[in-house]
Short mmCIF file of C-alpha atoms in Angstrom, two decimals:
data_model
loop_
_atom_site.label_atom_id
_atom_site.label_comp_id
_atom_site.label_asym_id
_atom_site.label_seq_id
_atom_site.Cartn_x
_atom_site.Cartn_y
_atom_site.Cartn_z
CA MET A 1 64.34 18.07 36.86
CA LYS A 2 63.81 20.72 39.51
CA ARG A 3 64.24 19.70 43.13
CA ILE A 4 61.25 20.37 45.36
CA ASP A 5 62.46 19.21 48.77
CA PRO A 6 63.83 21.92 51.09
CA MET A 7 67.53 21.65 51.83
CA VAL A 8 69.56 22.66 54.90
CA TYR A 9 72.90 24.43 54.50
CA VAL A 10 75.66 25.65 56.80
CA THR A 11 78.53 28.09 56.41
CA SER A 12 80.75 29.87 58.89
CA ASP A 13 83.31 32.57 59.59
CA LEU A 14 82.60 34.88 56.65
CA HIS A 15 84.41 37.77 58.38
CA GLY A 16 83.31 40.59 56.12
CA TYR A 17 83.09 38.50 52.95
CA PRO A 18 81.62 40.75 50.22
CA HIS A 19 77.84 40.64 50.26
CA ASP A 20 77.50 40.29 46.49
CA LYS A 21 79.83 37.29 46.54
CA PHE A 22 77.92 35.80 49.46
CA LEU A 23 74.75 35.98 47.33
CA GLN A 24 76.65 34.30 44.49
CA LEU A 25 77.64 31.56 46.93
CA LEU A 26 73.98 30.95 47.73
CA GLU A 27 73.14 30.96 44.03
CA SER A 28 75.80 28.32 43.40
CA ALA A 29 73.66 25.92 45.46
CA HIS A 30 70.37 27.19 44.00
CA PHE A 31 69.44 28.26 47.53
CA CYS A 32 65.80 29.39 47.62
CA ASN A 33 63.08 30.46 50.05
CA ARG A 34 62.17 26.83 50.79
CA ASP A 35 65.68 26.09 52.00
CA PHE A 36 67.29 26.99 55.33
CA LEU A 37 70.77 28.27 56.07
CA TYR A 38 72.66 28.37 59.36
CA ILE A 39 75.65 30.70 59.61
CA ILE A 40 77.71 29.33 62.48
CA GLY A 41 79.07 32.59 63.81
CA ASP A 42 81.67 35.22 62.93
CA ILE A 43 79.94 36.91 60.04
CA ILE A 44 81.57 40.20 61.08
CA ASP A 45 84.97 41.92 61.38
CA ILE A 46 88.36 41.89 59.63
CA ASN A 47 87.52 42.48 55.95
CA GLY A 48 85.53 44.87 53.78
CA ASP A 49 82.64 46.52 55.60
CA GLY A 50 82.95 44.02 58.42
CA GLY A 51 79.87 42.12 57.25
CA VAL A 52 77.48 44.97 58.01
CA LYS A 53 75.74 44.90 54.62
CA THR A 54 75.10 41.19 55.04
CA LEU A 55 73.90 41.78 58.60
CA CYS A 56 71.38 44.37 57.39
CA TRP A 57 70.18 41.90 54.77
CA LEU A 58 69.84 39.10 57.33
CA LEU A 59 67.34 41.14 59.34
CA ASP A 60 64.74 40.35 56.65
CA GLN A 61 65.64 36.71 55.94
CA PRO A 62 63.32 34.32 57.82
CA ASN A 63 65.06 31.22 56.45
CA ILE A 64 68.57 32.12 57.62
CA GLN A 65 69.72 31.79 61.22
CA LEU A 66 72.94 33.32 62.53
CA LEU A 67 74.49 31.59 65.51
CA LEU A 68 76.63 33.59 67.89
CA GLY A 69 80.37 33.59 67.23
CA ASN A 70 83.12 34.98 69.41
CA HIS A 71 83.38 38.08 67.19
CA GLU A 72 79.67 38.86 67.59
CA ALA A 73 80.11 38.34 71.33
CA MET A 74 83.00 40.82 71.36
CA LEU A 75 80.92 43.38 69.46
CA LEU A 76 78.06 43.00 71.93
CA SER A 77 80.47 43.50 74.82
CA CYS A 78 81.32 46.88 73.24
CA ASP A 79 77.74 48.01 72.57
CA PHE A 80 78.37 51.00 74.86
CA VAL A 81 80.16 52.75 71.95
CA PHE A 82 76.77 53.26 70.30
CA ASN A 83 75.34 55.18 73.24
CA ALA A 84 74.85 58.86 72.49
CA ASP A 85 76.73 59.88 75.64
CA TYR A 86 79.76 57.63 75.05
CA ARG A 87 83.11 59.44 75.07
CA PRO A 88 86.46 57.57 74.89
CA GLU A 89 88.02 59.97 77.39
CA THR A 90 85.39 59.14 80.03
CA ALA A 91 85.23 55.39 79.39
CA THR A 92 85.88 53.04 82.28
CA LYS A 93 88.97 50.84 82.25
CA GLU A 94 86.77 47.80 81.66
CA GLN A 95 85.17 49.47 78.64
CA SER A 96 88.53 50.55 77.26
CA ASP A 97 89.96 47.05 77.70
CA LYS A 98 87.00 45.43 75.92
CA LEU A 99 87.18 47.88 73.04
CA TYR A 100 90.94 47.46 72.71
CA ARG A 101 90.56 43.67 72.58
CA TYR A 102 87.78 43.88 70.00
CA ARG A 103 89.71 46.27 67.76
CA LEU A 104 92.79 44.06 68.11
CA HIS A 105 90.73 41.22 66.61
CA GLY A 106 89.58 43.17 63.55
CA GLY A 107 86.56 45.00 64.93
CA ASP A 108 87.37 48.40 63.41
CA THR A 109 85.84 47.48 60.06
CA THR A 110 82.50 46.60 61.63
CA LEU A 111 82.47 49.50 64.08
CA SER A 112 83.17 52.01 61.29
CA ALA A 113 80.45 50.61 59.03
CA LEU A 114 77.88 50.45 61.83
CA GLN A 115 78.50 54.11 62.71
CA THR A 116 77.31 55.12 59.23
CA LEU A 117 73.88 53.56 59.79
CA PRO A 118 70.80 55.24 61.26
CA GLN A 119 70.48 54.76 65.01
CA ASN A 120 67.38 52.56 64.73
CA THR A 121 69.16 50.23 62.28
CA LYS A 122 72.11 49.86 64.64
CA GLU A 123 69.68 49.02 67.43
CA TYR A 124 67.95 46.39 65.28
CA ILE A 125 71.30 44.79 64.46
CA LEU A 126 72.38 44.69 68.10
CA GLU A 127 69.04 43.19 69.11
CA TYR A 128 69.38 40.61 66.34
CA LEU A 129 72.83 39.62 67.59
CA GLN A 130 71.66 39.51 71.21
CA GLU A 131 69.03 36.96 70.17
CA ALA A 132 71.46 34.77 68.22
CA PRO A 133 71.63 31.31 69.84
CA LEU A 134 74.86 29.72 71.02
CA TYR A 135 74.01 26.40 69.36
CA GLU A 136 71.30 24.56 67.47
CA LEU A 137 70.33 20.90 67.50
CA ILE A 138 68.71 19.85 64.23
CA THR A 139 67.81 16.68 62.34
CA VAL A 140 68.35 16.44 58.60
CA LYS A 141 67.54 13.29 56.66
CA ASN A 142 67.36 11.26 59.89
CA ARG A 143 70.81 12.43 60.99
CA ASP A 144 71.27 14.56 64.10
CA PHE A 145 73.52 17.60 64.03
CA LEU A 146 74.85 19.98 66.65
CA LEU A 147 75.76 23.37 65.22
CA VAL A 148 78.08 25.43 67.42
CA HIS A 149 80.65 28.07 66.61
CA ALA A 150 83.87 26.61 68.00
CA GLY A 151 83.19 23.22 69.56
CA LEU A 152 82.79 21.87 73.07
CA ASP A 153 85.64 22.71 75.40
CA HIS A 154 86.08 20.33 78.36
CA PHE A 155 83.74 17.89 76.63
CA ARG A 156 82.16 14.99 78.49
CA GLN A 157 79.56 12.66 77.02
CA GLU A 158 77.29 13.02 80.06
CA ARG A 159 77.52 16.81 80.22
CA LYS A 160 74.41 18.73 79.12
CA LEU A 161 74.82 21.42 76.47
CA SER A 162 73.19 23.92 78.81
CA GLU A 163 76.07 23.37 81.27
CA TYR A 164 78.72 24.73 78.88
CA SER A 165 79.79 28.34 79.32
CA GLN A 166 79.71 30.78 76.44
CA ASP A 167 83.51 30.73 76.22
CA GLU A 168 83.55 26.93 76.08
CA LEU A 169 81.29 27.07 73.02
CA LEU A 170 82.83 30.09 71.31
CA LEU A 171 86.55 29.61 71.95
CA ALA A 172 87.11 25.85 71.78
CA ARG A 173 89.75 24.54 69.37
CA PRO A 174 89.25 20.80 68.93
CA SER A 175 92.23 18.66 68.05
CA PRO A 176 91.88 16.05 65.28
CA THR A 177 91.66 13.34 67.94
CA ASP A 178 88.92 15.00 69.99
CA HIS A 179 85.82 12.83 70.12
CA TYR A 180 82.38 14.36 70.62
CA PHE A 181 78.95 12.69 70.63
CA ASP A 182 78.80 9.28 68.92
CA ASP A 183 75.27 9.76 67.62
CA VAL A 184 75.46 13.44 66.65
CA ILE A 185 77.58 15.13 63.99
CA THR A 186 78.95 18.37 65.43
CA ILE A 187 79.52 21.17 62.89
CA VAL A 188 81.98 23.88 63.95
CA GLY A 189 84.00 26.80 62.62
CA HIS A 190 86.26 29.28 64.46
CA THR A 191 89.57 27.49 63.88
CA THR A 192 90.64 27.95 60.27
CA THR A 193 91.16 24.54 58.74
CA PHE A 194 94.64 25.32 57.41
CA ALA A 195 95.69 25.74 61.06
CA TYR A 196 95.60 21.92 61.07
CA GLY A 197 98.04 21.80 58.15
CA GLU A 198 98.50 23.23 54.67
CA LYS A 199 96.81 20.21 53.13
CA TYR A 200 93.53 21.55 54.55
CA ARG A 201 93.84 25.07 53.08
CA GLY A 202 90.50 25.96 51.54
CA LYS A 203 89.01 22.61 52.55
CA ILE A 204 86.67 21.46 55.28
CA ILE A 205 87.85 18.87 57.81
CA LYS A 206 85.78 15.78 58.56
CA ALA A 207 86.86 14.18 61.81
CA ARG A 208 85.10 11.12 63.22
CA THR A 209 82.42 13.01 65.18
CA TRP A 210 82.82 16.63 64.05
CA VAL A 211 83.26 18.72 60.92
CA ASN A 212 85.08 22.05 60.68
CA ILE A 213 83.78 24.32 57.90
CA ASP A 214 85.90 27.45 58.54
CA VAL A 215 88.03 27.26 55.41
CA GLY A 216 89.60 30.69 55.90
CA ALA A 217 87.46 33.45 54.41
CA ALA A 218 89.10 35.82 56.89
CA TYR A 219 92.38 35.16 55.10
CA GLY A 220 91.23 35.39 51.50
CA GLN A 221 90.01 31.84 50.97
CA GLU A 222 86.66 31.26 49.33
CA PRO A 223 84.02 30.18 51.89
CA VAL A 224 82.22 26.87 51.50
CA LEU A 225 78.50 26.20 51.72
CA LEU A 226 77.85 22.69 53.04
CA ARG A 227 74.52 20.98 52.39
CA LEU A 228 73.70 18.73 55.32
CA ASP A 229 71.21 16.61 53.37
CA ASP A 230 73.98 14.96 51.37
CA PHE A 231 77.21 16.70 52.49
CA LYS A 232 77.67 18.27 49.08
CA GLN A 233 79.92 21.34 49.12
CA PHE A 234 79.36 24.52 47.12
CA CYS A 235 81.60 27.47 46.36
CA ILE A 236 81.57 30.19 43.73
CA SER A 237 84.45 28.73 41.76
CA GLY A 238 82.79 25.33 41.71
CA LYS A 239 86.02 23.64 42.81
#
């Protein structure tokens, strides 16, 4: 029997995962135009073409939303390199420092691939990234979810989401004992799950109030697609 209800999926931290394999990942879940996918940041950098082919594809996908990750934020902080009058020898110290930091974190792959694109396409991609939200609050099957790249640094129950700085949302690294909202499931990436121990290599982590879905695509692991309707996980290998 074919399913007819739309489904909501999340994935994160693809970091240049090959575009053809990403499409296979979607196919493994029978993802279709009725469904919706949230990519919780860090689609770019480190591997392959730095995710640029997938970025170009995303520009025309109305049912996929990219949230800002710290790598997209670093790229945007270096958007000056795409100006026609940019010259490394005349860059300011601030520009040089930002570019050095971005390249140190794997930005060369994305920068090189972007430079091969027409100027208007680069501009569309930068505009797309500038519009990427820092977080999303959604309800799926009567359950509330907060989607955010890294977590909630300096978390307090009474603190409004709008009061968190960009760094607090993009650079947080929750510990297994960190407790977020009681009535909301927080979905994060950013910290590779095997950083919590080898037993989590290639696996998502389900803490009491949050779930980490960065299973390590940046380091050769196969990314996971998580369906929020029923928490079923999908990957190309089917494991």
